[in-house]
Amino acid sequence: MTATLRTSPGLARDPALPRRDDLLDEELVAARLQGLDREPRTVAGCVRVRARYRPGESLRTTYRLVDERGDSRLVSARMFTAAKAPAKFLLARDEAARQGAPDDSVLLDEPMNTVFWVFPQDRKLRGLDRLTDPPEELRAVFGRPWLRSELVAYTPEKAATVRCSDAGGVTVGFAKVHAGDDGRHSVDTLAAVRRSLPPAGGPTLPEPVGYLSDLRMSLLSPVPGQALHHLPRAEVPAAMAALGETLSMLHRGSVAALPPFTRLDPDRLTTAGVLLQTARPDLADLTGAVVSALLAAPRRPAPAALLHGDLHPKNVLVHDTGIGLVDLDQAAAGPAGAELGGTLARLWCPRPHDPIDPDTAAAAADALLAAYARPPSADDLRWFAAAALLVERAVRAVSRVDVATLAELERVLSTSLEWATEGAHPR
């Protein structure tokens, strides 16, 4: 196939990864994978479900492919620099052979300097087949039969999570395979958070059922509720009020066993600016102004609060009696304003994917703050929201190759600059 270099919307050319944009092209990836198959299957559909881009270093993508029979498969890919790709493929092929995987579970596209792994093969995760199809020895780990698995989250080279259910489809727990020993840290962190909170009245949290070190698998109890981002828009303000009350209790928990929250530290702001200026040189001046404004107005020291650390709508479950919180792997000790500001940034400046009207978003933000006991000052909240737009929204638009957000990155950075500038109002 003739190489075709495409231009990704809004991202500067990457000399180290000259075929970067080809690996982001669904039609081209489908054609190349079909050409690499030893027994070619017609690809009827190909959808990119994930990307992780590090300018000048690597690009990781995950695709869901559907064949002419309607069968689907996940394929993860990693594009290396030209000097590394062949050696990485040989290592991956040898590892797959040691696991008894088929020869075509790891594929090399030499012109693209890309290695493909057909799920359940993965560059770093082992035993994904046991996660998705539990063997007999795992079926009683929750005390109720674990007979079926539904893959609910997959980050290649990092972690994969399944919903575990019985024969009737009732959820009995969640199982997660991790890279390295991250699972032990996950279980220990969750246990520390649970010990830090009162036995009643706080958020509903999963219970750590156990950690199987030989499988690098953590086991968690289920948490009831519907994910916040799935609620009808009209119900969001009431849910945000419940979340405000819940966060107020969570933030008062003990932080003795938790690491510090560093995502918005000065060096992280500077690093975020450098990455954005590299990826979007057309916005270099605006990015520099945002970083300078944030660094010129550092926040005063505040008492350390127990932070969830990754509080996005997918990790907030709304149920009849309150709020459930999941995925507390990044729980940390830091300023309450950091968590509140990040949440407010989503409401004051909705992402293109968020179908929420301005009036509902404003009502939800007001409800969150009204329910939170003694929130930080308006100045602090505005600063943290501005920092979140830079470090979380803008940087993630680049690292995840979020085309919709990249298209409006100038607006995001301009909003961040307004909030970081004294006297600006976040509406």
mmCIF file of C-alpha atoms in Angstrom, residues 32-213:
data_model
loop_
_atom_site.group_PDB
_atom_site.id
_atom_site.type_symbol
_atom_site.label_atom_id
_atom_site.label_comp_id
_atom_site.label_asym_id
_atom_site.label_seq_id
_atom_site.Cartn_x
_atom_site.Cartn_y
_atom_site.Cartn_z
ATOM 1 C CA ARG A 32 -3.525 -2.164 6.802
ATOM 2 C CA LEU A 33 -4.703 -4.634 9.437
ATOM 3 C CA GLN A 34 -6.616 -6.561 6.808
ATOM 4 C CA GLY A 35 -3.417 -6.707 4.756
ATOM 5 C CA LEU A 36 -1.412 -7.980 7.747
ATOM 6 C CA ASP A 37 -3.856 -10.787 8.606
ATOM 7 C CA ARG A 38 -2.643 -14.219 7.547
ATOM 8 C CA GLU A 39 -6.267 -15.197 6.972
ATOM 9 C CA PRO A 40 -7.734 -11.864 5.821
ATOM 10 C CA ARG A 41 -11.190 -11.021 7.117
ATOM 11 C CA THR A 42 -13.250 -8.248 5.602
ATOM 12 C CA VAL A 43 -13.329 -5.317 8.009
ATOM 13 C CA ALA A 44 -16.868 -3.934 7.952
ATOM 14 C CA GLY A 45 -16.219 -1.341 10.622
ATOM 15 C CA CYS A 46 -13.255 0.211 12.413
ATOM 16 C CA VAL A 47 -13.612 2.741 15.234
ATOM 17 C CA ARG A 48 -10.845 4.339 17.251
ATOM 18 C CA VAL A 49 -11.792 4.073 20.916
ATOM 19 C CA ARG A 50 -8.626 5.412 22.506
ATOM 20 C CA ALA A 51 -5.386 7.247 21.786
ATOM 21 C CA ARG A 52 -2.399 8.215 23.871
ATOM 22 C CA TYR A 53 0.118 10.486 22.211
ATOM 23 C CA ARG A 54 3.500 11.646 23.496
ATOM 24 C CA PRO A 55 4.999 14.088 20.993
ATOM 25 C CA GLY A 56 8.386 12.950 19.726
ATOM 26 C CA GLU A 57 8.137 9.585 21.510
ATOM 27 C CA SER A 58 5.150 7.355 20.760
ATOM 28 C CA LEU A 59 1.521 7.051 19.794
ATOM 29 C CA ARG A 60 -0.757 4.380 21.238
ATOM 30 C CA THR A 61 -4.199 3.681 19.818
ATOM 31 C CA THR A 62 -6.966 1.157 20.363
ATOM 32 C CA TYR A 63 -9.422 0.166 17.657
ATOM 33 C CA ARG A 64 -12.586 -1.914 17.654
ATOM 34 C CA LEU A 65 -12.876 -3.872 14.402
ATOM 35 C CA VAL A 66 -16.053 -5.565 13.198
ATOM 36 C CA ASP A 67 -15.898 -8.201 10.454
ATOM 37 C CA GLU A 68 -18.497 -9.202 7.880
ATOM 38 C CA ARG A 69 -20.068 -11.685 10.328
ATOM 39 C CA GLY A 70 -20.570 -9.009 12.970
ATOM 40 C CA ASP A 71 -17.822 -10.364 15.234
ATOM 41 C CA SER A 72 -15.739 -7.678 16.905
ATOM 42 C CA ARG A 73 -12.212 -7.591 18.253
ATOM 43 C CA LEU A 74 -10.058 -5.023 19.982
ATOM 44 C CA VAL A 75 -6.657 -4.235 18.522
ATOM 45 C CA SER A 76 -4.155 -2.002 20.299
ATOM 46 C CA ALA A 77 -1.221 -0.403 18.539
ATOM 47 C CA ARG A 78 1.933 1.425 19.458
ATOM 48 C CA MET A 79 3.917 3.502 17.021
ATOM 49 C CA PHE A 80 7.600 3.759 17.874
ATOM 50 C CA THR A 81 10.409 5.781 16.417
ATOM 51 C CA ALA A 82 11.976 4.031 13.424
ATOM 52 C CA ALA A 83 15.014 2.834 15.379
ATOM 53 C CA LYS A 84 12.924 1.047 18.017
ATOM 54 C CA ALA A 85 10.029 -0.595 16.179
ATOM 55 C CA PRO A 86 11.689 -3.832 14.886
ATOM 56 C CA ALA A 87 13.235 -4.696 18.246
ATOM 57 C CA LYS A 88 9.987 -3.981 20.101
ATOM 58 C CA PHE A 89 8.130 -6.287 17.717
ATOM 59 C CA LEU A 90 10.578 -9.154 18.256
ATOM 60 C CA LEU A 91 10.223 -8.816 22.025
ATOM 61 C CA ALA A 92 6.435 -8.746 21.768
ATOM 62 C CA ARG A 93 6.338 -11.773 19.445
ATOM 63 C CA ASP A 94 8.607 -13.792 21.747
ATOM 64 C CA GLU A 95 6.471 -12.910 24.772
ATOM 65 C CA ALA A 96 3.303 -13.944 22.951
ATOM 66 C CA ALA A 97 4.929 -17.261 22.011
ATOM 67 C CA ARG A 98 5.850 -17.892 25.666
ATOM 68 C CA GLN A 99 2.195 -17.419 26.545
ATOM 69 C CA GLY A 100 1.107 -19.855 23.857
ATOM 70 C CA ALA A 101 -0.698 -17.164 21.868
ATOM 71 C CA PRO A 102 -1.308 -17.582 18.109
ATOM 72 C CA ASP A 103 1.363 -16.209 15.775
ATOM 73 C CA ASP A 104 -1.007 -13.577 14.398
ATOM 74 C CA SER A 105 -1.786 -12.073 17.818
ATOM 75 C CA VAL A 106 1.148 -9.668 17.408
ATOM 76 C CA LEU A 107 1.699 -7.939 14.063
ATOM 77 C CA LEU A 108 4.299 -5.536 12.677
ATOM 78 C CA ASP A 109 3.625 -2.810 10.147
ATOM 79 C CA GLU A 110 7.169 -1.889 9.165
ATOM 80 C CA PRO A 111 6.424 1.190 7.011
ATOM 81 C CA MET A 112 4.422 2.677 9.880
ATOM 82 C CA ASN A 113 6.898 1.562 12.597
ATOM 83 C CA THR A 114 3.889 0.187 14.442
ATOM 84 C CA VAL A 115 3.262 -2.992 16.423
ATOM 85 C CA PHE A 116 -0.321 -4.281 16.777
ATOM 86 C CA TRP A 117 -1.596 -6.523 19.584
ATOM 87 C CA VAL A 118 -4.882 -8.401 19.077
ATOM 88 C CA PHE A 119 -6.757 -8.561 22.399
ATOM 89 C CA PRO A 120 -6.241 -10.340 24.788
ATOM 90 C CA GLN A 121 -2.574 -9.872 23.903
ATOM 91 C CA ASP A 122 -1.069 -6.686 25.345
ATOM 92 C CA ARG A 123 2.423 -5.231 25.527
ATOM 93 C CA LYS A 124 2.508 -5.196 29.345
ATOM 94 C CA LEU A 125 -0.683 -6.764 30.715
ATOM 95 C CA ARG A 126 -0.681 -10.529 31.277
ATOM 96 C CA GLY A 127 -3.581 -12.894 31.825
ATOM 97 C CA LEU A 128 -6.279 -10.861 30.108
ATOM 98 C CA ASP A 129 -7.810 -14.110 28.856
ATOM 99 C CA ARG A 130 -8.382 -15.175 32.482
ATOM 100 C CA LEU A 131 -9.990 -11.818 33.170
ATOM 101 C CA THR A 132 -12.455 -12.028 30.299
ATOM 102 C CA ASP A 133 -13.089 -15.780 30.643
ATOM 103 C CA PRO A 134 -12.571 -16.686 34.323
ATOM 104 C CA PRO A 135 -11.171 -20.161 34.937
ATOM 105 C CA GLU A 136 -12.735 -22.463 37.516
ATOM 106 C CA GLU A 137 -10.347 -21.416 40.303
ATOM 107 C CA LEU A 138 -11.489 -17.777 40.087
ATOM 108 C CA ARG A 139 -15.220 -18.289 39.938
ATOM 109 C CA ALA A 140 -15.811 -18.220 43.703
ATOM 110 C CA VAL A 141 -13.584 -15.245 44.660
ATOM 111 C CA PHE A 142 -16.569 -12.960 45.261
ATOM 112 C CA GLY A 143 -18.542 -15.488 47.312
ATOM 113 C CA ARG A 144 -21.093 -15.648 44.485
ATOM 114 C CA PRO A 145 -20.443 -17.319 41.113
ATOM 115 C CA TRP A 146 -18.404 -15.263 38.658
ATOM 116 C CA LEU A 147 -19.429 -16.831 35.367
ATOM 117 C CA ARG A 148 -19.397 -13.968 32.872
ATOM 118 C CA SER A 149 -17.206 -10.959 32.202
ATOM 119 C CA GLU A 150 -17.958 -7.708 30.424
ATOM 120 C CA LEU A 151 -14.992 -5.534 29.519
ATOM 121 C CA VAL A 152 -15.854 -2.040 30.795
ATOM 122 C CA ALA A 153 -12.486 -0.298 30.655
ATOM 123 C CA TYR A 154 -9.230 -1.024 28.847
ATOM 124 C CA THR A 155 -6.116 1.108 28.799
ATOM 125 C CA PRO A 156 -3.444 -0.833 26.896
ATOM 126 C CA GLU A 157 -0.205 -1.358 28.819
ATOM 127 C CA LYS A 158 -1.857 -0.083 32.010
ATOM 128 C CA ALA A 159 -5.076 -1.814 33.125
ATOM 129 C CA ALA A 160 -8.220 -3.659 32.060
ATOM 130 C CA THR A 161 -11.450 -3.907 34.069
ATOM 131 C CA VAL A 162 -14.384 -6.281 33.722
ATOM 132 C CA ARG A 163 -17.806 -6.379 35.309
ATOM 133 C CA CYS A 164 -18.217 -9.820 36.814
ATOM 134 C CA SER A 165 -21.692 -11.341 36.806
ATOM 135 C CA ASP A 166 -23.474 -14.571 37.634
ATOM 136 C CA ALA A 167 -25.506 -16.733 35.275
ATOM 137 C CA GLY A 168 -28.426 -14.312 35.492
ATOM 138 C CA GLY A 169 -26.321 -11.265 34.649
ATOM 139 C CA VAL A 170 -26.354 -9.875 38.203
ATOM 140 C CA THR A 171 -23.134 -8.022 39.046
ATOM 141 C CA VAL A 172 -21.104 -9.773 41.729
ATOM 142 C CA GLY A 173 -18.018 -7.537 41.577
ATOM 143 C CA PHE A 174 -15.351 -5.997 39.406
ATOM 144 C CA ALA A 175 -11.949 -7.437 38.538
ATOM 145 C CA LYS A 176 -9.024 -5.436 37.219
ATOM 146 C CA VAL A 177 -5.688 -6.573 35.811
ATOM 147 C CA HIS A 178 -2.853 -4.089 36.245
ATOM 148 C CA ALA A 179 0.620 -3.531 34.885
ATOM 149 C CA GLY A 180 3.331 -4.272 37.413
ATOM 150 C CA ASP A 181 2.186 -4.070 41.011
ATOM 151 C CA ASP A 182 -0.216 -1.162 40.501
ATOM 152 C CA GLY A 183 -3.082 -3.352 41.664
ATOM 153 C CA ARG A 184 -1.642 -3.711 45.149
ATOM 154 C CA HIS A 185 -1.335 0.069 45.355
ATOM 155 C CA SER A 186 -4.935 0.394 44.154
ATOM 156 C CA VAL A 187 -6.303 -1.942 46.835
ATOM 157 C CA ASP A 188 -4.165 -0.399 49.578
ATOM 158 C CA THR A 189 -5.223 3.131 48.602
ATOM 159 C CA LEU A 190 -8.913 2.213 48.602
ATOM 160 C CA ALA A 191 -8.544 0.581 52.018
ATOM 161 C CA ALA A 192 -6.807 3.711 53.352
ATOM 162 C CA VAL A 193 -9.603 5.953 52.066
ATOM 163 C CA ARG A 194 -12.263 3.736 53.606
ATOM 164 C CA ARG A 195 -10.473 3.862 56.977
ATOM 165 C CA SER A 196 -10.281 7.641 56.726
ATOM 166 C CA LEU A 197 -14.038 8.157 56.484
ATOM 167 C CA PRO A 198 -16.850 7.732 59.008
ATOM 168 C CA PRO A 199 -18.642 4.356 58.827
ATOM 169 C CA ALA A 200 -21.927 6.027 57.869
ATOM 170 C CA GLY A 201 -23.067 9.158 56.113
ATOM 171 C CA GLY A 202 -20.224 9.479 53.602
ATOM 172 C CA PRO A 203 -19.923 8.397 49.976
ATOM 173 C CA THR A 204 -20.603 4.819 48.969
ATOM 174 C CA LEU A 205 -17.256 3.250 48.093
ATOM 175 C CA PRO A 206 -16.324 -0.156 46.703
ATOM 176 C CA GLU A 207 -14.912 -2.636 49.147
ATOM 177 C CA PRO A 208 -11.524 -4.190 48.331
ATOM 178 C CA VAL A 209 -12.261 -7.902 48.132
ATOM 179 C CA GLY A 210 -8.650 -8.868 47.570
ATOM 180 C CA TYR A 211 -5.538 -8.758 45.415
ATOM 181 C CA LEU A 212 -4.234 -11.809 43.559
ATOM 182 C CA SER A 213 -0.547 -11.003 43.261
#
